[in-house]
Amino acid sequence: MGKGFVLKDCGQTKMFEIPSFEDTGLVRHGFSTRLGGVGKKPYDTLNLALHVGDEPGDVIENRKIACDKFGVDITRIVTCQQVHGTNIEAVSEGDAGVGAFSYDEAFPAADGIITNRPGLLLATFYADCVPLFILDPVKKVVGSIHAGWKGTVAGIGAAALKRMTSEYGSDPADCLVGIGPSIGLCCYEVDSPVIDELRTKFRWWQKVISESGTDHPHLDLWETNRRIMIDAGVPENNIETAGLCTCCSQDILFSYRGGQGVTGRMGAFIMLKGTPEGVDCGD
Ligand SMILES: [Zn+2]
């Protein structure tokens, strides 16, 4: 058993960190909470997404508060539009700032971002969907991957690893994975089309659902993603799960279901340390 995720004070807010990622000394990373921002209800307070109806000025201010934790300017953010697909964007220095100030300018038709360039703050945004953090400490590659139920079942975690392999030569056996706070089995009721899809894709599908005694089973997205990453070659001991349900923790986290669809988003951030020129990237 690993050490999972820990909640850390950082400036006026708090963020989750994965100790096994910190221990490599290679990255700055974190999963934000809703605390310590400037947003008003129902986006109170640290909403980081520009596409959910919040005041853009408040979101930009909140993004700056988040960036302070990582010691970078908001212009180092790189993000994507998150369309519940499996496309992964491999980004480089010229992509710094893509989507930092505008949803329309974020990478379209992508749900995950990977890079081997230091100093780029990869960011994806959440309120119930599963954030996947990936770090290859050998080839020095990072990824921030959005896995909702569609992306999860379509295997976006495995797709991200595959792209890291083709793009940067990563071996999944070297990779660390963090499965962040998101909706838990406790609160994630699903309909039969979801179960049908699981059944056709995964031999272990019965292990990730629980019958709640009603017509609607509950799905364990954490365990689904964990098994997908193991099947893709990541050692079980390299995977950390936060085990924290967004819907059950609305005092510190945003929840789409808990907020009846109108709420803010947390950010899953990861960046390789060092300067953009790569002179201090730990080689
Ligand atoms: Zn719950």
CSV table of C-alpha atoms and ligand atoms in Angstrom, one decimal:
chain,number,residue,atom,x,y,z
A,1,MET,CA,0.0,0.0,0.0
A,2,GLY,CA,1.3,3.4,-0.9
A,3,LYS,CA,0.8,6.8,0.8
A,4,GLY,CA,-2.0,7.9,-1.5
A,5,PHE,CA,-2.7,11.6,-1.7
A,6,VAL,CA,-2.1,14.2,1.1
A,7,LEU,CA,-3.8,17.6,1.6
A,8,LYS,CA,-1.3,20.4,1.9
A,9,ASP,CA,-1.6,24.1,2.8
A,10,CYS,CA,-0.3,26.3,0.1
A,11,GLY,CA,-0.7,30.1,0.4
A,12,GLN,CA,-4.4,30.9,0.8
A,13,THR,CA,-5.6,27.6,-0.6
A,14,LYS,CA,-5.0,23.9,0.0
A,15,MET,CA,-4.1,21.3,-2.6
A,16,PHE,CA,-3.6,17.5,-2.7
A,17,GLU,CA,-0.2,16.1,-3.5
A,18,ILE,CA,1.0,12.5,-4.3
A,19,PRO,CA,4.0,11.8,-2.0
A,20,SER,CA,5.4,9.2,-4.4
A,21,PHE,CA,5.5,11.9,-7.2
A,22,GLU,CA,7.1,14.5,-4.8
A,23,ASP,CA,9.7,11.9,-3.8
A,24,THR,CA,11.1,11.8,-7.3
A,25,GLY,CA,12.1,15.4,-7.1
A,26,LEU,CA,11.2,15.8,-10.8
A,27,VAL,CA,7.9,17.5,-10.7
A,28,ARG,CA,5.6,20.2,-9.2
A,29,HIS,CA,2.1,18.9,-9.1
A,30,GLY,CA,-1.2,19.1,-7.3
A,31,PHE,CA,-5.0,18.7,-7.3
A,32,SER,CA,-6.7,21.8,-6.2
A,33,THR,CA,-9.6,22.2,-3.8
A,34,ARG,CA,-12.4,24.8,-3.8
A,35,LEU,CA,-10.8,26.7,-1.0
A,36,GLY,CA,-9.2,30.2,-0.9
A,37,GLY,CA,-10.4,31.6,-4.2
A,38,VAL,CA,-12.4,34.7,-5.2
A,39,GLY,CA,-15.5,33.1,-6.9
A,40,LYS,CA,-19.0,33.6,-5.8
A,41,LYS,CA,-21.8,31.0,-5.3
A,42,PRO,CA,-22.2,28.5,-6.9
A,43,TYR,CA,-18.6,28.7,-8.0
A,44,ASP,CA,-17.2,29.4,-4.5
A,45,THR,CA,-14.5,29.9,-4.4
A,46,LEU,CA,-11.5,28.5,-6.3
A,47,ASN,CA,-13.2,27.6,-9.6
A,48,LEU,CA,-10.5,27.1,-12.3
A,49,ALA,CA,-12.6,26.5,-15.4
A,50,LEU,CA,-13.6,29.1,-18.0
A,51,HIS,CA,-16.5,27.2,-19.6
A,52,VAL,CA,-18.9,26.7,-16.7
A,53,GLY,CA,-20.6,30.1,-16.5
A,54,ASP,CA,-18.4,31.8,-13.9
A,55,GLU,CA,-17.0,35.3,-14.2
A,56,PRO,CA,-13.9,35.0,-16.4
A,57,GLY,CA,-12.1,37.6,-14.3
A,58,ASP,CA,-12.6,35.6,-11.2
A,59,VAL,CA,-11.4,32.4,-12.9
A,60,ILE,CA,-8.2,34.1,-14.2
A,61,GLU,CA,-7.5,35.4,-10.7
A,62,ASN,CA,-8.1,31.9,-9.3
A,63,ARG,CA,-5.7,30.4,-11.9
A,64,LYS,CA,-3.1,32.9,-10.8
A,65,ILE,CA,-3.6,31.8,-7.1
A,66,ALA,CA,-3.2,28.1,-8.3
A,67,CYS,CA,-0.1,29.0,-10.3
A,68,ASP,CA,1.5,30.6,-7.3
A,69,LYS,CA,1.8,27.1,-5.7
A,70,PHE,CA,3.8,25.9,-8.7
A,71,GLY,CA,6.0,29.0,-8.8
A,72,VAL,CA,5.0,29.8,-12.4
A,73,ASP,CA,3.2,32.5,-14.3
A,74,ILE,CA,-0.3,31.8,-15.7
A,75,THR,CA,1.2,31.9,-19.2
A,76,ARG,CA,2.8,28.5,-18.5
A,77,ILE,CA,-0.5,26.7,-18.4
A,78,VAL,CA,-1.4,24.4,-21.2
A,79,THR,CA,-4.9,23.0,-21.3
A,80,CYS,CA,-7.5,21.3,-23.6
A,81,GLN,CA,-11.2,21.4,-24.1
A,82,GLN,CA,-12.1,18.0,-22.6
A,83,VAL,CA,-14.7,16.5,-24.9
A,84,HIS,CA,-15.0,13.0,-23.3
A,85,GLY,CA,-12.9,11.4,-26.0
A,86,THR,CA,-9.5,9.7,-25.8
A,87,ASN,CA,-7.3,12.0,-27.8
A,88,ILE,CA,-4.0,13.0,-26.2
A,89,GLU,CA,-2.1,16.2,-27.1
A,90,ALA,CA,1.7,16.0,-26.9
A,91,VAL,CA,2.8,19.5,-26.2
A,92,SER,CA,6.1,21.5,-26.4
A,93,GLU,CA,7.5,24.9,-25.5
A,94,GLY,CA,5.6,26.7,-28.3
A,95,ASP,CA,2.3,25.6,-26.7
A,96,ALA,CA,2.9,27.5,-23.4
A,97,GLY,CA,-0.2,29.5,-22.5
A,98,VAL,CA,-2.6,27.5,-24.8
A,99,GLY,CA,-6.0,27.9,-23.1
A,100,ALA,CA,-4.7,29.8,-20.2
A,101,PHE,CA,-7.0,32.8,-20.7
A,102,SER,CA,-9.7,31.3,-23.0
A,103,TYR,CA,-11.6,28.1,-23.3
A,104,ASP,CA,-11.9,28.6,-27.1
A,105,GLU,CA,-8.2,28.7,-27.4
A,106,ALA,CA,-7.5,25.5,-25.5
A,107,PHE,CA,-6.6,22.4,-27.5
A,108,PRO,CA,-9.9,21.2,-29.1
A,109,ALA,CA,-11.0,17.6,-29.2
A,110,ALA,CA,-8.5,16.5,-26.6
A,111,ASP,CA,-8.8,15.1,-23.0
A,112,GLY,CA,-5.3,14.6,-22.0
A,113,ILE,CA,-2.0,16.5,-22.3
A,114,ILE,CA,1.5,15.0,-22.1
A,115,THR,CA,5.0,16.5,-22.4
A,116,ASN,CA,8.7,15.9,-21.8
A,117,ARG,CA,9.4,19.7,-21.7
A,118,PRO,CA,10.1,21.3,-18.3
A,119,GLY,CA,8.3,24.4,-17.2
A,120,LEU,CA,4.9,23.7,-18.9
A,121,LEU,CA,2.1,23.5,-16.4
A,122,LEU,CA,-0.3,20.8,-17.8
A,123,ALA,CA,-3.8,21.4,-16.5
A,124,THR,CA,-7.1,19.6,-16.8
A,125,PHE,CA,-10.3,20.4,-14.8
A,126,TYR,CA,-12.8,18.4,-12.7
A,127,ALA,CA,-15.9,18.1,-10.7
A,128,ASP,CA,-16.6,14.4,-10.4
A,129,CYS,CA,-14.7,13.0,-13.4
A,130,VAL,CA,-11.4,11.2,-12.7
A,131,PRO,CA,-8.1,13.0,-12.9
A,132,LEU,CA,-5.2,10.7,-13.9
A,133,PHE,CA,-1.7,12.0,-13.1
A,134,ILE,CA,1.1,10.2,-14.9
A,135,LEU,CA,4.9,10.5,-14.4
A,136,ASP,CA,7.6,8.6,-16.2
A,137,PRO,CA,10.6,9.3,-14.0
A,138,VAL,CA,13.0,7.5,-16.4
A,139,LYS,CA,12.2,9.4,-19.7
A,140,LYS,CA,11.0,12.4,-17.7
A,141,VAL,CA,7.5,12.7,-19.1
A,142,VAL,CA,4.3,13.9,-17.4
A,143,GLY,CA,0.6,13.8,-18.2
A,144,SER,CA,-2.6,15.3,-16.9
A,145,ILE,CA,-5.5,13.1,-18.2
A,146,HIS,CA,-9.3,13.7,-17.9
A,147,ALA,CA,-11.2,10.4,-17.5
A,148,GLY,CA,-15.0,10.7,-17.2
A,149,TRP,CA,-17.0,7.6,-17.5
A,150,LYS,CA,-16.8,7.7,-21.3
A,151,GLY,CA,-13.1,8.3,-21.4
A,152,THR,CA,-12.5,5.7,-18.7
A,153,VAL,CA,-14.5,3.0,-20.5
A,154,ALA,CA,-12.8,4.0,-23.8
A,155,GLY,CA,-9.4,3.5,-22.1
A,156,ILE,CA,-8.0,7.0,-22.1
A,157,GLY,CA,-5.5,6.0,-19.4
A,158,ALA,CA,-4.1,3.3,-21.6
A,159,ALA,CA,-4.2,5.7,-24.6
A,160,ALA,CA,-2.1,8.2,-22.7
A,161,LEU,CA,0.5,5.6,-21.9
A,162,LYS,CA,0.6,4.4,-25.5
A,163,ARG,CA,1.1,8.0,-26.7
A,164,MET,CA,3.9,8.5,-24.1
A,165,THR,CA,5.6,5.4,-25.5
A,166,SER,CA,5.3,6.4,-29.2
A,167,GLU,CA,6.2,10.0,-28.6
A,168,TYR,CA,8.9,9.8,-25.9
A,169,GLY,CA,9.8,6.1,-25.5
A,170,SER,CA,8.2,5.7,-22.1
A,171,ASP,CA,7.8,2.2,-20.7
A,172,PRO,CA,4.5,1.8,-18.7
A,173,ALA,CA,6.5,-0.4,-16.3
A,174,ASP,CA,8.4,2.7,-15.2
A,175,CYS,CA,5.4,5.0,-14.8
A,176,LEU,CA,3.8,6.3,-11.7
A,177,VAL,CA,0.1,7.0,-11.7
A,178,GLY,CA,-2.2,9.0,-9.4
A,179,ILE,CA,-6.0,8.6,-9.5
A,180,GLY,CA,-7.3,11.8,-7.9
A,181,PRO,CA,-10.4,12.8,-6.0
A,182,SER,CA,-13.6,12.2,-8.1
A,183,ILE,CA,-17.0,10.7,-7.7
A,184,GLY,CA,-16.9,7.4,-5.7
A,185,LEU,CA,-18.7,4.1,-5.9
A,186,CYS,CA,-20.8,5.5,-3.0
A,187,CYS,CA,-22.4,8.2,-5.2
A,188,TYR,CA,-22.0,7.1,-8.8
A,189,GLU,CA,-25.2,5.5,-9.9
A,190,VAL,CA,-25.2,4.5,-13.6
A,191,ASP,CA,-27.6,3.3,-16.2
A,192,SER,CA,-27.5,0.1,-18.2
A,193,PRO,CA,-25.8,1.5,-21.3
A,194,VAL,CA,-22.8,2.2,-19.2
A,195,ILE,CA,-22.8,-1.3,-17.8
A,196,ASP,CA,-23.3,-2.8,-21.3
A,197,GLU,CA,-20.3,-0.9,-22.5
A,198,LEU,CA,-18.2,-2.1,-19.6
A,199,ARG,CA,-19.2,-5.7,-20.2
A,200,THR,CA,-18.1,-5.6,-23.8
A,201,LYS,CA,-14.7,-4.0,-23.0
A,202,PHE,CA,-13.4,-5.6,-19.8
A,203,ARG,CA,-13.3,-9.2,-18.6
A,204,TRP,CA,-13.3,-8.0,-15.0
A,205,TRP,CA,-16.3,-5.7,-15.4
A,206,GLN,CA,-18.2,-7.3,-12.6
A,207,LYS,CA,-15.5,-6.4,-10.1
A,208,VAL,CA,-16.1,-2.6,-10.6
A,209,ILE,CA,-19.9,-2.5,-10.2
A,210,SER,CA,-22.0,-3.0,-7.1
A,211,GLU,CA,-25.7,-3.7,-7.2
A,212,SER,CA,-27.4,-1.2,-4.9
A,213,GLY,CA,-30.6,-3.1,-4.6
A,214,THR,CA,-32.3,-0.8,-7.1
A,215,ASP,CA,-32.4,-0.8,-10.9
A,216,HIS,CA,-29.3,1.3,-11.0
A,217,PRO,CA,-25.9,-0.2,-10.2
A,218,HIS,CA,-23.0,1.9,-8.9
A,219,LEU,CA,-19.7,2.1,-10.8
A,220,ASP,CA,-16.3,2.3,-9.2
A,221,LEU,CA,-14.4,4.6,-11.6
A,222,TRP,CA,-11.2,4.5,-9.4
A,223,GLU,CA,-11.0,0.7,-9.6
A,224,THR,CA,-11.8,0.8,-13.3
A,225,ASN,CA,-9.0,3.2,-14.1
A,226,ARG,CA,-6.6,1.3,-11.8
A,227,ARG,CA,-7.3,-2.0,-13.6
A,228,ILE,CA,-6.9,-0.3,-17.0
A,229,MET,CA,-3.5,1.1,-16.0
A,230,ILE,CA,-2.4,-2.3,-14.6
A,231,ASP,CA,-3.6,-4.1,-17.8
A,232,ALA,CA,-1.5,-1.5,-19.8
A,233,GLY,CA,1.6,-2.5,-17.9
A,234,VAL,CA,1.9,-0.1,-14.9
A,235,PRO,CA,3.0,-2.0,-11.8
A,236,GLU,CA,0.2,-2.2,-9.2
A,237,ASN,CA,2.6,-0.7,-6.5
A,238,ASN,CA,3.2,2.4,-8.8
A,239,ILE,CA,-0.5,3.4,-8.6
A,240,GLU,CA,-1.9,5.7,-5.9
A,241,THR,CA,-5.6,6.4,-5.4
A,242,ALA,CA,-6.9,9.4,-3.4
A,243,GLY,CA,-10.0,7.4,-2.4
A,244,LEU,CA,-11.9,10.7,-1.8
A,245,CYS,CA,-15.4,11.2,-3.2
A,246,THR,CA,-16.1,14.7,-4.6
A,247,CYS,CA,-19.9,14.3,-4.0
A,248,CYS,CA,-19.3,13.4,-0.3
A,249,SER,CA,-16.7,16.2,0.2
A,250,GLN,CA,-18.4,19.3,-1.0
A,251,ASP,CA,-17.0,21.3,1.9
A,252,ILE,CA,-13.6,21.2,0.1
A,253,LEU,CA,-14.4,20.0,-3.4
A,254,PHE,CA,-16.7,20.8,-6.3
A,255,SER,CA,-19.1,18.1,-7.4
A,256,TYR,CA,-21.1,18.2,-10.6
A,257,ARG,CA,-23.7,15.8,-9.3
A,258,GLY,CA,-23.7,17.3,-5.9
A,259,GLY,CA,-24.2,20.8,-7.4
A,260,GLN,CA,-27.0,19.7,-9.7
A,261,GLY,CA,-24.7,20.4,-12.7
A,262,VAL,CA,-23.9,24.0,-11.9
A,263,THR,CA,-20.6,24.3,-10.0
A,264,GLY,CA,-16.9,25.0,-10.3
A,265,ARG,CA,-14.0,22.9,-11.3
A,266,MET,CA,-10.8,21.8,-9.6
A,267,GLY,CA,-7.5,21.5,-11.5
A,268,ALA,CA,-5.1,18.6,-11.9
A,269,PHE,CA,-1.7,20.2,-12.5
A,270,ILE,CA,1.7,18.7,-13.3
A,271,MET,CA,4.9,20.2,-14.5
A,272,LEU,CA,8.4,19.0,-14.9
A,273,LYS,CA,10.9,21.1,-12.9
A,274,GLY,CA,13.5,23.1,-14.7
A,275,THR,CA,13.7,26.0,-17.1
A,276,PRO,CA,12.0,25.9,-20.5
A,277,GLU,CA,15.4,25.7,-22.1
A,278,GLY,CA,16.1,22.5,-20.3
A,279,VAL,CA,19.3,23.6,-18.6
A,280,ASP,CA,18.0,22.6,-15.2
A,281,CYS,CA,15.9,19.6,-15.9
A,282,GLY,CA,17.8,17.3,-13.6
A,283,ASP,CA,19.8,15.4,-16.2
B,1,ZN,ZN,-19.7,9.6,-2.3
